[in-house]
Short mmCIF file of C-alpha atoms in Angstrom, two decimals:
data_model
loop_
_atom_site.label_atom_id
_atom_site.label_comp_id
_atom_site.label_asym_id
_atom_site.label_seq_id
_atom_site.Cartn_x
_atom_site.Cartn_y
_atom_site.Cartn_z
CA ALA Q 19 -57.95 -13.26 -60.46
CA GLU Q 20 -55.38 -12.67 -63.73
CA LYS Q 21 -58.17 -12.38 -66.27
CA VAL Q 22 -59.86 -9.84 -63.46
CA LEU Q 23 -57.13 -7.20 -62.85
CA GLY Q 24 -56.26 -7.67 -66.37
CA TYR Q 25 -52.08 -8.03 -64.24
CA ASP Q 26 -50.51 -11.71 -63.18
CA LEU Q 27 -51.12 -10.79 -59.01
CA LEU Q 28 -49.41 -14.15 -58.30
CA ALA Q 29 -46.59 -12.77 -59.81
CA LEU Q 30 -46.40 -9.50 -58.13
CA CYS Q 31 -47.25 -11.09 -54.11
CA LEU Q 32 -44.75 -13.45 -54.38
CA GLU Q 33 -41.77 -11.61 -56.61
CA GLY Q 34 -42.98 -8.13 -55.90
CA PRO Q 35 -41.83 -5.83 -56.61
CA ARG Q 36 -42.46 -4.93 -52.96
CA ASP Q 37 -43.23 -0.78 -53.79
CA ALA Q 38 -45.85 -1.48 -56.33
CA LEU Q 39 -47.66 -4.39 -53.30
CA ASP Q 40 -47.56 -2.02 -51.91
CA ARG Q 41 -49.79 0.68 -53.32
CA THR Q 42 -53.17 1.05 -52.96
CA GLN Q 43 -54.01 -0.12 -56.49
CA HIS Q 44 -52.59 -3.78 -55.69
CA CYS Q 45 -52.33 -4.00 -52.33
CA GLN Q 46 -56.26 -4.13 -51.60
CA PRO Q 47 -57.05 -6.96 -54.80
CA ALA Q 48 -54.28 -9.08 -53.38
CA VAL Q 49 -55.35 -8.98 -49.16
CA PHE Q 50 -58.90 -10.04 -50.98
CA VAL Q 51 -57.40 -12.80 -53.38
CA ALA Q 52 -55.36 -14.23 -51.17
CA SER Q 53 -57.68 -14.30 -48.08
CA LEU Q 54 -60.33 -16.29 -50.23
CA ALA Q 55 -57.38 -18.46 -50.60
CA ALA Q 56 -57.06 -19.13 -47.61
CA VAL Q 57 -60.35 -19.64 -47.49
CA GLU Q 58 -59.45 -22.52 -49.88
CA LYS Q 59 -56.86 -24.15 -47.56
CA LEU Q 60 -58.53 -23.93 -44.96
CA ASN Q 61 -61.82 -26.27 -46.99
CA HIS Q 62 -59.44 -28.50 -47.94
CA GLN Q 63 -57.06 -28.60 -44.70
CA ARG Q 64 -60.17 -29.00 -42.12
CA PRO Q 65 -63.93 -29.20 -44.60
CA GLU Q 66 -65.97 -29.37 -41.24
CA VAL Q 67 -64.84 -25.75 -39.99
CA VAL Q 68 -65.56 -23.83 -43.24
CA GLU Q 69 -69.25 -26.02 -43.01
CA ARG Q 70 -69.66 -25.01 -39.57
CA CYS Q 71 -68.55 -21.25 -39.45
CA VAL Q 72 -71.45 -19.89 -38.32
CA ALA Q 73 -70.36 -15.93 -38.78
CA ALA Q 74 -67.91 -13.46 -40.98
CA ALA Q 75 -65.95 -10.43 -41.15
CA GLY Q 76 -63.80 -8.73 -42.83
CA TYR Q 77 -61.81 -5.86 -41.97
CA SER Q 78 -61.77 -2.96 -44.90
CA VAL Q 79 -61.11 -4.32 -47.81
CA GLY Q 80 -61.96 -8.03 -45.81
CA GLU Q 81 -65.45 -7.11 -45.90
CA PHE Q 82 -65.33 -8.03 -49.73
CA ALA Q 83 -63.27 -11.92 -48.66
CA ALA Q 84 -66.31 -11.94 -46.04
CA LEU Q 85 -69.58 -11.43 -48.03
CA VAL Q 86 -67.39 -14.39 -51.11
CA PHE Q 87 -67.41 -16.39 -47.72
CA ALA Q 88 -71.27 -16.17 -47.55
CA GLY Q 89 -71.56 -16.65 -50.53
CA ALA Q 90 -73.61 -12.71 -51.01
CA LEU Q 91 -71.05 -12.12 -53.64
CA GLY Q 92 -69.36 -13.95 -56.60
CA PHE Q 93 -65.36 -13.76 -57.01
CA ALA Q 94 -65.65 -12.55 -60.20
CA GLU Q 95 -67.79 -9.86 -58.83
CA ALA Q 96 -66.47 -8.36 -55.79
CA LEU Q 97 -62.87 -8.58 -56.86
CA TYR Q 98 -64.44 -5.97 -60.00
CA ALA Q 99 -65.66 -4.24 -57.33
CA VAL Q 100 -62.79 -4.35 -55.17
CA LYS Q 101 -60.08 -3.56 -58.26
CA VAL Q 102 -62.51 -0.36 -59.20
CA ARG Q 103 -62.59 0.57 -55.57
CA ALA Q 104 -58.92 0.12 -55.02
CA GLU Q 105 -57.63 2.58 -57.89
CA ALA Q 106 -60.11 5.26 -57.09
CA MET Q 107 -58.82 4.94 -53.53
CA GLN Q 108 -55.49 5.13 -54.89
CA LYS Q 109 -56.36 8.35 -57.05
CA ALA Q 110 -58.25 10.43 -54.60
CA SER Q 111 -55.24 10.15 -52.82
CA GLU Q 112 -53.53 10.89 -54.74
CA ALA Q 113 -55.26 14.62 -54.55
CA VAL Q 114 -53.98 15.79 -51.34
CA PRO Q 115 -50.95 14.42 -49.14
CA SER Q 116 -52.39 12.27 -46.32
CA GLY Q 117 -51.77 9.68 -44.55
CA MET Q 118 -53.19 7.20 -41.84
CA LEU Q 119 -51.38 6.79 -37.61
CA SER Q 120 -51.36 4.50 -35.72
CA VAL Q 121 -51.98 5.74 -32.22
CA MET Q 122 -51.26 4.15 -28.92
CA GLY Q 123 -52.32 6.42 -25.80
CA ARG Q 124 -53.01 5.39 -21.38
CA PRO Q 125 -56.53 4.87 -20.72
CA GLU Q 126 -56.50 9.16 -20.38
CA ALA Q 127 -56.50 10.17 -23.91
CA ASN Q 128 -59.12 11.81 -25.50
CA TYR Q 129 -58.40 10.61 -29.53
CA LYS Q 130 -61.66 13.77 -30.68
CA PHE Q 131 -59.29 16.38 -29.01
CA ALA Q 132 -56.47 15.62 -30.01
CA CYS Q 133 -57.34 15.29 -33.19
CA LEU Q 134 -59.38 18.85 -33.21
CA GLU Q 135 -56.67 20.56 -32.13
CA ALA Q 136 -54.43 19.13 -34.94
CA ARG Q 137 -56.82 20.63 -36.93
CA LYS Q 138 -57.00 23.73 -35.91
CA HIS Q 139 -53.20 23.21 -36.10
CA CYS Q 140 -53.75 22.61 -40.19
CA GLU Q 141 -56.00 25.51 -40.17
CA SER Q 142 -53.56 28.10 -38.94
CA LEU Q 143 -51.17 26.78 -41.90
CA GLY Q 144 -53.81 28.01 -44.80
CA ILE Q 145 -55.05 24.18 -45.21
CA GLU Q 146 -59.45 25.13 -45.78
CA ASP Q 147 -60.43 22.88 -44.51
CA PRO Q 148 -58.53 19.87 -43.59
CA VAL Q 149 -59.23 16.54 -42.20
CA CYS Q 150 -57.77 14.64 -39.41
CA THR Q 151 -60.39 12.52 -37.36
CA VAL Q 152 -60.15 9.17 -36.26
CA SER Q 153 -60.71 6.26 -38.68
CA ASN Q 154 -59.71 2.53 -37.01
CA TYR Q 155 -60.96 2.15 -33.82
CA LEU Q 156 -59.19 -0.85 -33.00
CA PHE Q 157 -58.55 -2.42 -29.35
CA PRO Q 158 -58.82 -0.61 -25.74
CA ASP Q 159 -56.70 2.42 -26.28
CA SER Q 160 -55.24 1.54 -30.11
CA ARG Q 161 -56.70 4.67 -32.82
CA VAL Q 162 -56.11 4.57 -36.50
CA ILE Q 163 -56.07 8.87 -36.61
CA ALA Q 164 -56.62 9.83 -40.93
CA GLY Q 165 -56.10 13.16 -42.07
CA HIS Q 166 -53.91 16.07 -43.49
CA LEU Q 167 -50.34 14.82 -43.02
CA GLN Q 168 -50.00 18.34 -41.48
CA ALA Q 169 -52.57 17.42 -39.03
CA LEU Q 170 -50.41 13.74 -38.34
CA GLU Q 171 -47.43 15.53 -38.08
CA TYR Q 172 -48.31 17.58 -35.59
CA LEU Q 173 -50.21 15.51 -33.64
CA GLN Q 174 -46.96 13.12 -33.69
CA GLN Q 175 -45.13 16.23 -32.08
CA ASN Q 176 -47.07 16.59 -29.00
CA ALA Q 177 -47.95 13.08 -28.38
CA ARG Q 178 -47.54 13.52 -24.35
CA LYS Q 179 -50.31 16.39 -23.96
CA TYR Q 180 -52.21 14.27 -25.83
CA TYR Q 181 -51.53 11.01 -24.02
CA PHE Q 182 -50.72 8.64 -26.48
CA THR Q 183 -47.41 5.76 -25.40
CA ARG Q 184 -46.94 5.40 -28.99
CA THR Q 185 -47.45 7.05 -33.02
CA LYS Q 186 -46.95 4.85 -36.23
CA MET Q 187 -47.13 6.54 -40.02
CA LEU Q 188 -48.56 3.54 -41.76
CA PRO Q 189 -47.10 2.74 -45.10
CA VAL Q 190 -50.03 4.21 -47.23
CA SER Q 191 -51.42 6.56 -49.57
CA GLY Q 192 -54.09 7.71 -48.43
CA ALA Q 193 -56.90 8.92 -45.66
CA PHE Q 194 -59.06 6.33 -45.86
CA HIS Q 195 -61.64 6.01 -44.09
CA THR Q 196 -62.06 9.56 -44.29
CA ARG Q 197 -63.57 12.12 -46.42
CA LEU Q 198 -60.75 12.58 -48.61
CA MET Q 199 -62.14 9.14 -50.22
CA GLU Q 200 -65.48 11.25 -51.06
CA PRO Q 201 -64.35 10.85 -55.29
CA ALA Q 202 -63.91 6.83 -54.06
CA VAL Q 203 -67.30 6.60 -52.84
CA GLU Q 204 -69.31 7.38 -56.93
CA PRO Q 205 -66.95 5.13 -58.58
CA LEU Q 206 -67.92 1.80 -56.16
CA ALA Q 207 -71.61 2.77 -56.08
CA GLU Q 208 -71.80 2.08 -59.99
CA VAL Q 209 -70.17 -0.80 -59.62
CA LEU Q 210 -72.13 -2.55 -56.92
CA LYS Q 211 -75.88 -1.66 -58.63
CA SER Q 212 -74.21 -3.35 -61.76
CA ILE Q 213 -73.59 -6.53 -59.41
CA GLU Q 214 -75.64 -9.01 -58.47
CA ILE Q 215 -76.11 -9.42 -54.25
CA GLN Q 216 -77.89 -12.16 -52.37
CA LYS Q 217 -78.68 -12.26 -48.66
CA PRO Q 218 -75.51 -13.55 -46.16
CA LEU Q 219 -75.93 -17.00 -46.03
CA LEU Q 220 -74.44 -16.63 -42.68
CA CYS Q 221 -74.47 -13.71 -40.43
CA VAL Q 222 -71.73 -10.89 -41.80
CA TYR Q 223 -70.85 -8.32 -39.39
CA SER Q 224 -70.80 -5.19 -41.32
CA ASN Q 225 -67.36 -1.81 -40.43
CA VAL Q 226 -69.75 0.89 -40.85
CA ASP Q 227 -71.54 -0.19 -37.65
CA GLY Q 228 -70.47 -2.93 -36.22
CA LYS Q 229 -73.69 -5.70 -36.37
CA LYS Q 230 -75.39 -8.11 -39.13
CA TYR Q 231 -76.39 -7.34 -41.81
CA MET Q 232 -79.70 -7.99 -43.33
CA HIS Q 233 -80.04 -8.11 -46.93
CA SER Q 234 -78.47 -7.23 -50.12
CA LYS Q 235 -80.08 -3.14 -49.95
CA HIS Q 236 -78.14 -2.38 -47.25
CA ILE Q 237 -74.58 -3.91 -48.35
CA ARG Q 238 -75.10 -2.19 -50.96
CA LYS Q 239 -75.11 0.41 -48.64
CA LEU Q 240 -72.85 0.19 -46.63
CA LEU Q 241 -70.24 -0.76 -48.62
CA VAL Q 242 -69.90 2.80 -50.89
CA LYS Q 243 -70.33 3.76 -46.83
CA GLN Q 244 -67.06 2.29 -45.46
CA VAL Q 245 -64.79 3.68 -47.77
CA VAL Q 246 -65.88 7.33 -45.97
CA SER Q 247 -67.06 5.77 -41.84
CA PRO Q 248 -64.30 4.72 -39.66
CA VAL Q 249 -63.87 0.84 -39.53
CA LEU Q 250 -65.26 -0.40 -35.93
CA TRP Q 251 -63.32 -3.61 -36.02
CA GLU Q 252 -63.00 -3.28 -31.90
CA GLN Q 253 -67.09 -2.57 -31.31
CA THR Q 254 -67.32 -5.43 -34.50
CA MET Q 255 -64.74 -8.15 -31.98
CA HIS Q 256 -67.62 -7.02 -29.15
CA SER Q 257 -70.34 -7.57 -31.44
CA MET Q 258 -69.75 -11.08 -32.62
CA TYR Q 259 -67.88 -12.31 -29.52
CA GLU Q 260 -71.19 -11.67 -27.12
CA ARG Q 261 -72.60 -14.11 -25.27
CA LYS Q 262 -73.39 -14.79 -21.59
CA GLN Q 263 -71.65 -16.15 -18.89
CA GLY Q 264 -70.62 -19.52 -18.75
CA THR Q 265 -71.10 -20.14 -22.53
CA GLU Q 266 -68.11 -20.84 -24.38
CA PHE Q 267 -65.94 -19.22 -27.22
CA PRO Q 268 -66.46 -21.04 -30.75
CA TYR Q 269 -63.29 -21.40 -32.93
CA THR Q 270 -61.84 -18.15 -35.16
CA TYR Q 271 -60.06 -18.62 -37.82
CA GLU Q 272 -58.13 -15.33 -38.70
CA VAL Q 273 -57.87 -15.69 -43.43
CA GLY Q 274 -55.74 -14.67 -45.24
CA PRO Q 275 -52.41 -12.62 -44.92
CA GLY Q 276 -50.97 -11.78 -41.03
CA ASN Q 277 -52.55 -12.09 -38.40
CA GLN Q 278 -52.56 -8.39 -36.93
CA LEU Q 279 -56.56 -9.37 -36.25
CA GLY Q 280 -55.75 -12.56 -34.16
CA THR Q 281 -53.69 -9.42 -32.11
CA ILE Q 282 -56.53 -7.20 -32.02
CA LEU Q 283 -59.11 -9.97 -31.08
CA ARG Q 284 -56.47 -10.85 -28.26
CA LYS Q 285 -56.43 -7.10 -26.27
CA CYS Q 286 -60.42 -6.76 -26.61
CA ASN Q 287 -61.05 -10.57 -25.60
CA LEU Q 288 -58.55 -12.57 -24.21
CA LYS Q 289 -60.41 -16.72 -24.07
CA ALA Q 290 -62.13 -15.93 -27.56
CA TRP Q 291 -59.05 -15.76 -28.66
CA LYS Q 292 -57.91 -18.49 -26.92
CA GLN Q 293 -59.89 -20.34 -29.66
CA TYR Q 294 -57.74 -18.72 -32.63
CA ARG Q 295 -55.71 -20.37 -35.67
CA HIS Q 296 -54.41 -17.94 -38.54
CA VAL Q 297 -54.80 -19.81 -41.82
CA ASP Q 298 -52.19 -18.46 -44.17
CA ALA Q 299 -52.61 -19.68 -48.21
CA LEU Q 300 -49.08 -19.92 -48.18
CA LYS Q 301 -47.02 -21.36 -44.92
CA ASP Q 302 -47.66 -24.43 -44.36
CA GLU Q 303 -49.10 -24.45 -40.96
CA GLU Q 304 -48.29 -27.82 -39.61
CA ALA Q 305 -44.67 -27.30 -40.20
CA ALA Q 306 -44.98 -24.20 -38.04
CA GLU Q 307 -46.31 -25.50 -34.91
CA THR Q 308 -44.19 -28.30 -34.78
#
């Protein structure tokens, strides 16, 4: 990774500084590499799990790791694509004061209507063509809304009006998975054109539509589209775990930093979550369990 990136990623992950690691251009390669390091650890500890794996999915940049795991992309080439993607998204986010707001809502919350009113508020402030839209579908009653900062501030101030029970600004520098990321599309498309992409050896589900990738052309197209499209994670969970009544649920492993995807799985499908494990590249799971 150090050769591809041109800096010491391991030292940055282990020693910081934290604010440098939080920057999009460093954070995305770090998540990608740490996820695949956790796969290696799982393969070392329980090779049968990796051998029997039937499907994979990755959240946002994690989709690149899922495709490497499935044999569709090579590690070094995928990391280079992630580097280009991260730097282009960092640049795009610096162009407009924007961000992402995590929202928990009551069942009657209408996120689209709230975003529409937030855009109207921005227009009243003189912002031309404002952006405020759902950028991540996490689980029932939970969304991430992204766009101009003024729109997100408006939603926080009027949370009760829209039946939002909790709002929290995310520690990111831009409105990812919205059209404010359009400047990042071309650089990523260019680098993906130069990379060899194979048909995945197992099912990999796309963030863009929650469906399985079919072939290499499909992967190229949707990885680019993903940058400016909402992450349909809740819908992906339903696609992956859809099965006939009485059929057992498979084991699920979250590989990489943090266990947020496990938390989301629990809210989307409690039965599937009962077979869930988390594998971190650094932590000693045995010690953690005893």
